[in-house]
Amino acid sequence: QVRVVESGGGLVQAGGSLRLSCAASGRTFGSYNMGWFRQAPEKEREFVAGISWSGGSTYYADPVKGRFTISREHAKNTVYLQMNSLKPDDTGVYYCAAGNDYGFTHSYEYRYWGQGTQVTVSS
């Protein structure tokens, strides 16, 4: 089986930074994309950023472009989300997703999900 574990969430002031980590373990077949989603209280889960595991392509949701950077460290099988210039609207539970051989933005294309890590940005 595949296990996906997020870490790095916390409480920060507006304008601050956090770096989230997503460690994926277990056997998968072929190349696959990974992504980050977030869910604010009483709102639907939304796409944040995605990365191609073998190709290096990235894609970002409009609200985070220029502020967030997704990257990978191949040797550790880990994906990161560097979040800068954080805003209160960035508050939510951030989920890492893995196992997408199609695209980046659609949650239903991901086979594996982590448990989420809380990010809170105060004014």
PDB file of C-alpha atoms in Angstrom:
ATOM      1  CA  GLN A   1       0.000   0.000   0.000  1.00  0.00           C
ATOM      2  CA  VAL A   2       0.964   3.658  -0.353  1.00  0.00           C
ATOM      3  CA  ARG A   3       1.164   5.973   2.633  1.00  0.00           C
ATOM      4  CA  VAL A   4       1.123   9.770   2.345  1.00  0.00           C
ATOM      5  CA  VAL A   5       2.031  11.878   5.387  1.00  0.00           C
ATOM      6  CA  GLU A   6       2.021  15.684   5.596  1.00  0.00           C
ATOM      7  CA  SER A   7       3.847  17.795   8.144  1.00  0.00           C
ATOM      8  CA  GLY A   8       4.965  21.374   8.743  1.00  0.00           C
ATOM      9  CA  GLY A   9       1.710  23.157   9.458  1.00  0.00           C
ATOM     10  CA  GLY A  10       1.346  25.677  12.234  1.00  0.00           C
ATOM     11  CA  LEU A  11       0.310  29.159  13.276  1.00  0.00           C
ATOM     12  CA  VAL A  12       1.926  32.166  11.592  1.00  0.00           C
ATOM     13  CA  GLN A  13       1.316  35.872  11.259  1.00  0.00           C
ATOM     14  CA  ALA A  14       0.148  37.340   7.969  1.00  0.00           C
ATOM     15  CA  GLY A  15       3.145  37.899   5.733  1.00  0.00           C
ATOM     16  CA  GLY A  16       5.044  35.005   7.256  1.00  0.00           C
ATOM     17  CA  SER A  17       6.186  31.731   5.747  1.00  0.00           C
ATOM     18  CA  LEU A  18       5.785  28.004   6.252  1.00  0.00           C
ATOM     19  CA  ARG A  19       7.132  24.974   4.459  1.00  0.00           C
ATOM     20  CA  LEU A  20       4.984  21.872   4.282  1.00  0.00           C
ATOM     21  CA  SER A  21       6.422  18.430   3.629  1.00  0.00           C
ATOM     22  CA  CYS A  22       4.757  15.406   2.097  1.00  0.00           C
ATOM     23  CA  ALA A  23       6.438  12.035   2.381  1.00  0.00           C
ATOM     24  CA  ALA A  24       5.109   9.260   0.178  1.00  0.00           C
ATOM     25  CA  SER A  25       6.047   5.654   0.826  1.00  0.00           C
ATOM     26  CA  GLY A  26       5.088   2.353  -0.724  1.00  0.00           C
ATOM     27  CA  ARG A  27       5.099   0.859  -4.191  1.00  0.00           C
ATOM     28  CA  THR A  28       3.582   2.615  -7.175  1.00  0.00           C
ATOM     29  CA  PHE A  29       3.787   1.795 -10.866  1.00  0.00           C
ATOM     30  CA  GLY A  30       5.088   4.239 -13.429  1.00  0.00           C
ATOM     31  CA  SER A  31       5.441   7.978 -13.034  1.00  0.00           C
ATOM     32  CA  TYR A  32       2.742   9.935 -11.249  1.00  0.00           C
ATOM     33  CA  ASN A  33       1.910  13.480 -10.234  1.00  0.00           C
ATOM     34  CA  MET A  34       1.524  14.768  -6.702  1.00  0.00           C
ATOM     35  CA  GLY A  35      -0.367  17.764  -5.450  1.00  0.00           C
ATOM     36  CA  TRP A  36      -1.480  19.917  -2.562  1.00  0.00           C
ATOM     37  CA  PHE A  37      -5.071  20.771  -1.742  1.00  0.00           C
ATOM     38  CA  ARG A  38      -6.554  22.793   1.089  1.00  0.00           C
ATOM     39  CA  GLN A  39      -9.886  23.071   2.820  1.00  0.00           C
ATOM     40  CA  ALA A  40     -11.041  26.027   4.878  1.00  0.00           C
ATOM     41  CA  PRO A  41     -13.774  25.605   7.510  1.00  0.00           C
ATOM     42  CA  GLU A  42     -17.190  25.112   5.929  1.00  0.00           C
ATOM     43  CA  LYS A  43     -15.716  25.313   2.425  1.00  0.00           C
ATOM     44  CA  GLU A  44     -14.967  22.758  -0.254  1.00  0.00           C
ATOM     45  CA  ARG A  45     -11.532  21.338  -0.817  1.00  0.00           C
ATOM     46  CA  GLU A  46      -9.609  23.300  -3.450  1.00  0.00           C
ATOM     47  CA  PHE A  47      -6.503  22.706  -5.505  1.00  0.00           C
ATOM     48  CA  VAL A  48      -3.347  24.567  -4.492  1.00  0.00           C
ATOM     49  CA  ALA A  49      -0.360  23.231  -6.441  1.00  0.00           C
ATOM     50  CA  GLY A  50       0.772  20.167  -8.365  1.00  0.00           C
ATOM     51  CA  ILE A  51       4.042  18.696  -9.572  1.00  0.00           C
ATOM     52  CA  SER A  52       5.013  16.038 -12.085  1.00  0.00           C
ATOM     53  CA  TRP A  53       7.040  13.383 -10.304  1.00  0.00           C
ATOM     54  CA  SER A  54       9.356  12.590 -13.214  1.00  0.00           C
ATOM     55  CA  GLY A  55       8.936  15.558 -15.546  1.00  0.00           C
ATOM     56  CA  GLY A  56       9.366  18.506 -13.216  1.00  0.00           C
ATOM     57  CA  SER A  57       6.282  20.359 -14.439  1.00  0.00           C
ATOM     58  CA  THR A  58       4.367  22.441 -11.919  1.00  0.00           C
ATOM     59  CA  TYR A  59       0.967  24.073 -11.807  1.00  0.00           C
ATOM     60  CA  TYR A  60      -0.513  26.547  -9.335  1.00  0.00           C
ATOM     61  CA  ALA A  61      -3.927  27.835  -8.455  1.00  0.00           C
ATOM     62  CA  ASP A  62      -4.325  31.548  -9.181  1.00  0.00           C
ATOM     63  CA  PRO A  63      -4.603  32.677  -5.516  1.00  0.00           C
ATOM     64  CA  VAL A  64      -1.162  31.283  -4.670  1.00  0.00           C
ATOM     65  CA  LYS A  65       0.813  32.092  -7.818  1.00  0.00           C
ATOM     66  CA  GLY A  66       3.955  34.036  -7.002  1.00  0.00           C
ATOM     67  CA  ARG A  67       3.709  33.180  -3.298  1.00  0.00           C
ATOM     68  CA  PHE A  68       3.826  29.376  -3.103  1.00  0.00           C
ATOM     69  CA  THR A  69       6.398  27.026  -4.609  1.00  0.00           C
ATOM     70  CA  ILE A  70       6.029  23.278  -4.956  1.00  0.00           C
ATOM     71  CA  SER A  71       9.165  21.165  -5.273  1.00  0.00           C
ATOM     72  CA  ARG A  72      10.396  17.632  -4.811  1.00  0.00           C
ATOM     73  CA  GLU A  73      13.404  15.910  -3.333  1.00  0.00           C
ATOM     74  CA  HIS A  74      13.715  12.696  -5.280  1.00  0.00           C
ATOM     75  CA  ALA A  75      16.103  10.900  -2.928  1.00  0.00           C
ATOM     76  CA  LYS A  76      13.652  11.259  -0.033  1.00  0.00           C
ATOM     77  CA  ASN A  77      10.508  10.691  -2.117  1.00  0.00           C
ATOM     78  CA  THR A  78       9.245  13.912  -0.598  1.00  0.00           C
ATOM     79  CA  VAL A  79       7.332  16.883  -1.975  1.00  0.00           C
ATOM     80  CA  TYR A  80       7.427  20.331  -0.384  1.00  0.00           C
ATOM     81  CA  LEU A  81       5.188  23.355  -0.462  1.00  0.00           C
ATOM     82  CA  GLN A  82       7.003  26.573   0.384  1.00  0.00           C
ATOM     83  CA  MET A  83       4.420  29.174   1.349  1.00  0.00           C
ATOM     84  CA  ASN A  84       5.498  32.818   1.505  1.00  0.00           C
ATOM     85  CA  SER A  85       3.592  36.045   2.078  1.00  0.00           C
ATOM     86  CA  LEU A  86       0.845  34.113   3.806  1.00  0.00           C
ATOM     87  CA  LYS A  87      -2.605  35.640   4.105  1.00  0.00           C
ATOM     88  CA  PRO A  88      -5.484  34.854   6.476  1.00  0.00           C
ATOM     89  CA  ASP A  89      -7.358  33.432   3.469  1.00  0.00           C
ATOM     90  CA  ASP A  90      -4.670  30.749   3.240  1.00  0.00           C
ATOM     91  CA  THR A  91      -5.915  29.278   6.520  1.00  0.00           C
ATOM     92  CA  GLY A  92      -7.125  25.710   6.275  1.00  0.00           C
ATOM     93  CA  VAL A  93      -6.207  22.065   6.410  1.00  0.00           C
ATOM     94  CA  TYR A  94      -3.652  21.244   3.739  1.00  0.00           C
ATOM     95  CA  TYR A  95      -3.735  17.800   2.176  1.00  0.00           C
ATOM     96  CA  CYS A  96      -1.095  16.071   0.111  1.00  0.00           C
ATOM     97  CA  ALA A  97      -2.266  13.813  -2.702  1.00  0.00           C
ATOM     98  CA  ALA A  98      -0.391  11.269  -4.783  1.00  0.00           C
ATOM     99  CA  GLY A  99      -0.965   8.803  -7.569  1.00  0.00           C
ATOM    100  CA  ASN A 100      -2.194  10.959 -10.458  1.00  0.00           C
ATOM    101  CA  ASP A 101      -1.122   9.915 -13.965  1.00  0.00           C
ATOM    102  CA  TYR A 102      -3.394  12.392 -15.750  1.00  0.00           C
ATOM    103  CA  GLY A 103      -3.143  15.977 -14.517  1.00  0.00           C
ATOM    104  CA  PHE A 104      -2.838  18.185 -11.467  1.00  0.00           C
ATOM    105  CA  THR A 105      -6.011  20.011 -10.517  1.00  0.00           C
ATOM    106  CA  HIS A 106      -8.766  17.405 -10.185  1.00  0.00           C
ATOM    107  CA  SER A 107      -9.011  15.758  -6.799  1.00  0.00           C
ATOM    108  CA  TYR A 108     -10.706  12.661  -8.192  1.00  0.00           C
ATOM    109  CA  GLU A 109      -7.621  11.844 -10.259  1.00  0.00           C
ATOM    110  CA  TYR A 110      -5.497  11.248  -7.148  1.00  0.00           C
ATOM    111  CA  ARG A 111      -5.470   7.778  -5.692  1.00  0.00           C
ATOM    112  CA  TYR A 112      -3.764   8.428  -2.342  1.00  0.00           C
ATOM    113  CA  TRP A 113      -4.290  11.121   0.280  1.00  0.00           C
ATOM    114  CA  GLY A 114      -2.667  12.196   3.509  1.00  0.00           C
ATOM    115  CA  GLN A 115      -4.460  13.032   6.735  1.00  0.00           C
ATOM    116  CA  GLY A 116      -3.921  16.794   6.460  1.00  0.00           C
ATOM    117  CA  THR A 117      -1.934  19.393   8.363  1.00  0.00           C
ATOM    118  CA  GLN A 118      -3.429  22.563   9.811  1.00  0.00           C
ATOM    119  CA  VAL A 119      -2.214  25.968   8.617  1.00  0.00           C
ATOM    120  CA  THR A 120      -3.502  29.018  10.463  1.00  0.00           C
ATOM    121  CA  VAL A 121      -2.597  32.557   9.400  1.00  0.00           C
ATOM    122  CA  SER A 122      -3.511  35.339  11.809  1.00  0.00           C
ATOM    123  CA  SER A 123      -4.138  38.973  10.881  1.00  0.00           C
TER     124      SER A 123
END
